[in-house]
Amino acid sequence: MAVRPIRIYGDPVLREKSRPVGDAAEALRLLAEDLVDTMFDAEGVGLAAPQVGEPVRMYVVNLGAIAPELFLDRRGPSLEGEPEHLVLVNPRVVKREGAQTGDEGCLSFPDLYEKVTRPEVVRVEATDLDGRPIEIEGSGLLARVLDHEYDHLEGVLFIDRLSKLRQQFIRGKLRKLKESGQAD
Ligand SMILES: [Zn+2]
């Protein structure tokens, strides 16, 4: 169990396309534990493996931070009871519906919050660390997190979802972040 440094915008690992997870080796369990510890330490709602420097297809969600009514469907042993967090291995987005616009941030962009439009409903299929299937469908914040974290696995960052005009407007902030990210 360990809290790892979170990679900041400008770190090239955030732009990599993550590779699929093969057998759930011990190293993956340790990575999942570290992701969970790091997410809770940073008080995040979600965290993807590339954000701690590992470009593999895995992310975690802080379920305790999400209102119960936003869970539209949840299936799989790791979603039974009231788990505090969820580990999604090799996730695939199988549904995106509607649209919502709201404030969004990212642990790889300290102190940057922007209005981002995302689907209102998102459904993800994945497996847990034991290879057992997970299905989760959510709206509102849950949909936003599922989609945002999935983007990380594709090397896509939330600023990419802003208008070109807005990207221009915050370019000074982004430049400063990038310099700090590359300095690490
Ligand atoms: Zn993020």
Tab-separated table of C-alpha atoms and ligand atoms in Angstrom:
chain	number	residue	atom	x	y	z
A	1	MET	CA	0.000	0.000	0.000
A	2	ALA	CA	1.464	3.272	-1.040
A	3	VAL	CA	0.530	6.731	-2.143
A	4	ARG	CA	2.361	7.476	-5.374
A	5	PRO	CA	3.169	10.867	-6.891
A	6	ILE	CA	0.497	11.939	-9.369
A	7	ARG	CA	1.843	12.786	-12.809
A	8	ILE	CA	1.087	16.353	-13.843
A	9	TYR	CA	0.129	17.684	-17.284
A	10	GLY	CA	3.263	17.816	-19.409
A	11	ASP	CA	4.389	14.346	-18.357
A	12	PRO	CA	4.411	12.345	-21.612
A	13	VAL	CA	2.907	9.239	-19.954
A	14	LEU	CA	-0.432	11.095	-19.804
A	15	ARG	CA	-0.504	11.151	-23.621
A	16	GLU	CA	0.238	7.442	-24.114
A	17	LYS	CA	-2.414	4.973	-25.197
A	18	SER	CA	-2.489	2.438	-22.380
A	19	ARG	CA	-1.931	-1.247	-23.046
A	20	PRO	CA	-4.431	-3.954	-22.089
A	21	VAL	CA	-3.931	-5.720	-18.795
A	22	GLY	CA	-3.032	-9.405	-19.209
A	23	ASP	CA	-3.042	-11.891	-16.374
A	24	ALA	CA	-3.819	-10.318	-13.024
A	25	ALA	CA	-0.298	-10.641	-11.746
A	26	GLU	CA	0.647	-9.605	-8.244
A	27	ALA	CA	2.132	-6.402	-9.662
A	28	LEU	CA	-1.334	-5.409	-10.899
A	29	ARG	CA	-2.871	-5.930	-7.488
A	30	LEU	CA	-0.198	-3.726	-5.980
A	31	LEU	CA	-0.805	-1.108	-8.659
A	32	ALA	CA	-4.554	-1.225	-7.944
A	33	GLU	CA	-3.912	-0.786	-4.216
A	34	ASP	CA	-1.610	2.137	-4.919
A	35	LEU	CA	-4.198	3.726	-7.202
A	36	VAL	CA	-6.850	3.462	-4.499
A	37	ASP	CA	-4.525	4.823	-1.807
A	38	THR	CA	-3.402	7.675	-4.049
A	39	MET	CA	-6.979	8.551	-5.052
A	40	PHE	CA	-8.202	8.700	-1.452
A	41	ASP	CA	-5.117	10.615	-0.327
A	42	ALA	CA	-5.763	13.228	-3.040
A	43	GLU	CA	-9.521	13.199	-2.289
A	44	GLY	CA	-10.234	12.380	-5.914
A	45	VAL	CA	-13.360	10.791	-7.344
A	46	GLY	CA	-11.375	8.655	-9.776
A	47	LEU	CA	-7.810	7.900	-10.835
A	48	ALA	CA	-6.385	6.128	-13.880
A	49	ALA	CA	-3.162	4.099	-13.965
A	50	PRO	CA	-1.317	6.480	-16.345
A	51	GLN	CA	-1.715	9.190	-13.724
A	52	VAL	CA	0.749	7.317	-11.528
A	53	GLY	CA	3.020	6.598	-14.480
A	54	GLU	CA	1.709	3.167	-15.546
A	55	PRO	CA	0.115	3.166	-19.014
A	56	VAL	CA	-2.090	0.103	-18.468
A	57	ARG	CA	-5.847	-0.148	-18.869
A	58	MET	CA	-7.021	0.150	-15.298
A	59	TYR	CA	-8.777	2.831	-13.287
A	60	VAL	CA	-10.377	3.217	-9.907
A	61	VAL	CA	-13.501	5.079	-8.791
A	62	ASN	CA	-14.311	6.466	-5.342
A	63	LEU	CA	-17.841	5.095	-5.013
A	64	GLY	CA	-18.384	6.756	-1.639
A	65	ALA	CA	-18.155	10.164	-3.331
A	66	ILE	CA	-21.081	9.404	-5.635
A	67	ALA	CA	-24.751	9.763	-4.680
A	68	PRO	CA	-26.578	6.401	-4.680
A	69	GLU	CA	-29.263	7.558	-7.122
A	70	LEU	CA	-26.644	8.046	-9.851
A	71	PHE	CA	-26.066	4.274	-10.056
A	72	LEU	CA	-28.455	3.124	-12.789
A	73	ASP	CA	-27.131	-0.430	-12.887
A	74	ARG	CA	-24.335	-2.318	-11.137
A	75	ARG	CA	-23.410	-5.954	-11.588
A	76	GLY	CA	-20.472	-8.046	-10.464
A	77	PRO	CA	-19.105	-9.457	-7.214
A	78	SER	CA	-16.927	-6.399	-6.595
A	79	LEU	CA	-20.060	-4.199	-6.577
A	80	GLU	CA	-21.954	-6.212	-3.977
A	81	GLY	CA	-22.609	-4.576	-0.635
A	82	GLU	CA	-21.497	-0.986	-0.277
A	83	PRO	CA	-17.900	-0.939	-1.530
A	84	GLU	CA	-15.970	2.278	-0.976
A	85	HIS	CA	-14.153	1.976	-4.268
A	86	LEU	CA	-14.165	0.052	-7.524
A	87	VAL	CA	-11.213	-1.238	-9.573
A	88	LEU	CA	-11.983	-1.493	-13.303
A	89	VAL	CA	-9.602	-3.621	-15.409
A	90	ASN	CA	-9.676	-3.411	-19.231
A	91	PRO	CA	-12.793	-1.208	-19.171
A	92	ARG	CA	-14.844	-0.631	-22.317
A	93	VAL	CA	-17.456	2.076	-22.697
A	94	VAL	CA	-20.466	0.311	-24.234
A	95	LYS	CA	-22.997	3.152	-23.997
A	96	ARG	CA	-22.887	6.931	-24.078
A	97	GLU	CA	-26.233	8.767	-24.098
A	98	GLY	CA	-27.381	12.346	-23.782
A	99	ALA	CA	-25.232	15.257	-22.665
A	100	GLN	CA	-24.410	17.149	-19.473
A	101	THR	CA	-22.231	20.204	-18.963
A	102	GLY	CA	-20.632	20.851	-15.616
A	103	ASP	CA	-17.490	21.757	-13.718
A	104	GLU	CA	-14.717	19.228	-13.989
A	105	GLY	CA	-11.187	18.918	-12.705
A	106	CYS	CA	-8.401	16.355	-12.880
A	107	LEU	CA	-5.748	15.393	-10.326
A	108	SER	CA	-3.158	15.828	-13.099
A	109	PHE	CA	-4.212	19.514	-13.431
A	110	PRO	CA	-4.020	20.989	-9.927
A	111	ASP	CA	-6.373	23.939	-9.371
A	112	LEU	CA	-7.791	23.894	-12.901
A	113	TYR	CA	-11.572	23.523	-13.155
A	114	GLU	CA	-13.430	23.950	-16.404
A	115	LYS	CA	-16.940	23.365	-17.748
A	116	VAL	CA	-16.875	20.140	-19.756
A	117	THR	CA	-19.674	18.503	-21.738
A	118	ARG	CA	-19.931	14.728	-21.385
A	119	PRO	CA	-22.636	12.093	-21.900
A	120	GLU	CA	-25.416	12.121	-19.292
A	121	VAL	CA	-25.394	8.313	-19.128
A	122	VAL	CA	-22.344	6.062	-19.483
A	123	ARG	CA	-22.148	2.280	-19.231
A	124	VAL	CA	-18.843	0.466	-18.786
A	125	GLU	CA	-18.000	-3.220	-18.933
A	126	ALA	CA	-14.759	-4.360	-17.346
A	127	THR	CA	-13.370	-7.069	-15.127
A	128	ASP	CA	-12.162	-7.001	-11.567
A	129	LEU	CA	-8.670	-8.098	-10.520
A	130	ASP	CA	-9.827	-11.737	-10.481
A	131	GLY	CA	-11.096	-11.532	-14.060
A	132	ARG	CA	-14.754	-11.525	-13.009
A	133	PRO	CA	-17.091	-9.330	-15.083
A	134	ILE	CA	-18.233	-5.906	-13.921
A	135	GLU	CA	-21.003	-3.846	-15.469
A	136	ILE	CA	-21.720	-0.376	-14.232
A	137	GLU	CA	-24.012	2.292	-15.632
A	138	GLY	CA	-24.362	5.724	-14.175
A	139	SER	CA	-25.634	9.217	-14.772
A	140	GLY	CA	-24.447	12.645	-13.682
A	141	LEU	CA	-21.160	12.606	-11.766
A	142	LEU	CA	-20.793	8.834	-12.106
A	143	ALA	CA	-21.118	9.034	-15.908
A	144	ARG	CA	-18.647	11.924	-15.912
A	145	VAL	CA	-16.055	9.984	-13.895
A	146	LEU	CA	-16.423	6.755	-15.880
A	147	ASP	CA	-15.906	8.719	-19.115
A	148	HIS	CA	-13.111	10.984	-17.828
A	149	GLU	CA	-11.043	8.073	-16.493
A	150	TYR	CA	-11.591	6.064	-19.666
A	151	ASP	CA	-10.220	9.011	-21.656
A	152	HIS	CA	-6.981	8.777	-19.657
A	153	LEU	CA	-6.435	5.246	-21.011
A	154	GLU	CA	-6.611	6.671	-24.530
A	155	GLY	CA	-4.198	9.494	-23.745
A	156	VAL	CA	-7.069	11.991	-23.885
A	157	LEU	CA	-7.190	14.738	-21.247
A	158	PHE	CA	-10.163	16.809	-20.119
A	159	ILE	CA	-8.754	19.987	-21.658
A	160	ASP	CA	-9.071	18.271	-25.059
A	161	ARG	CA	-12.851	18.397	-24.550
A	162	LEU	CA	-12.859	22.218	-24.274
A	163	SER	CA	-13.537	24.526	-27.177
A	164	LYS	CA	-10.512	25.829	-29.078
A	165	LEU	CA	-11.403	29.308	-27.811
A	166	ARG	CA	-11.403	28.151	-24.191
A	167	GLN	CA	-8.127	26.282	-24.729
A	168	GLN	CA	-6.637	29.533	-26.017
A	169	PHE	CA	-7.974	31.417	-23.016
A	170	ILE	CA	-6.269	29.101	-20.483
A	171	ARG	CA	-3.072	28.550	-22.437
A	172	GLY	CA	-0.993	30.529	-19.921
A	173	LYS	CA	-2.152	28.326	-17.047
A	174	LEU	CA	-1.522	25.218	-19.131
A	175	ARG	CA	1.977	26.357	-20.008
A	176	LYS	CA	2.822	26.805	-16.311
A	177	LEU	CA	1.401	23.370	-15.484
A	178	LYS	CA	3.322	21.807	-18.335
A	179	GLU	CA	6.576	23.297	-17.127
A	180	SER	CA	5.978	21.914	-13.641
A	181	GLY	CA	4.988	18.509	-15.069
A	182	GLN	CA	8.136	18.236	-17.156
A	183	ALA	CA	10.313	19.372	-14.280
A	184	ASP	CA	9.340	16.355	-12.162
B	1	ZN	ZN	-8.117	13.051	-14.859
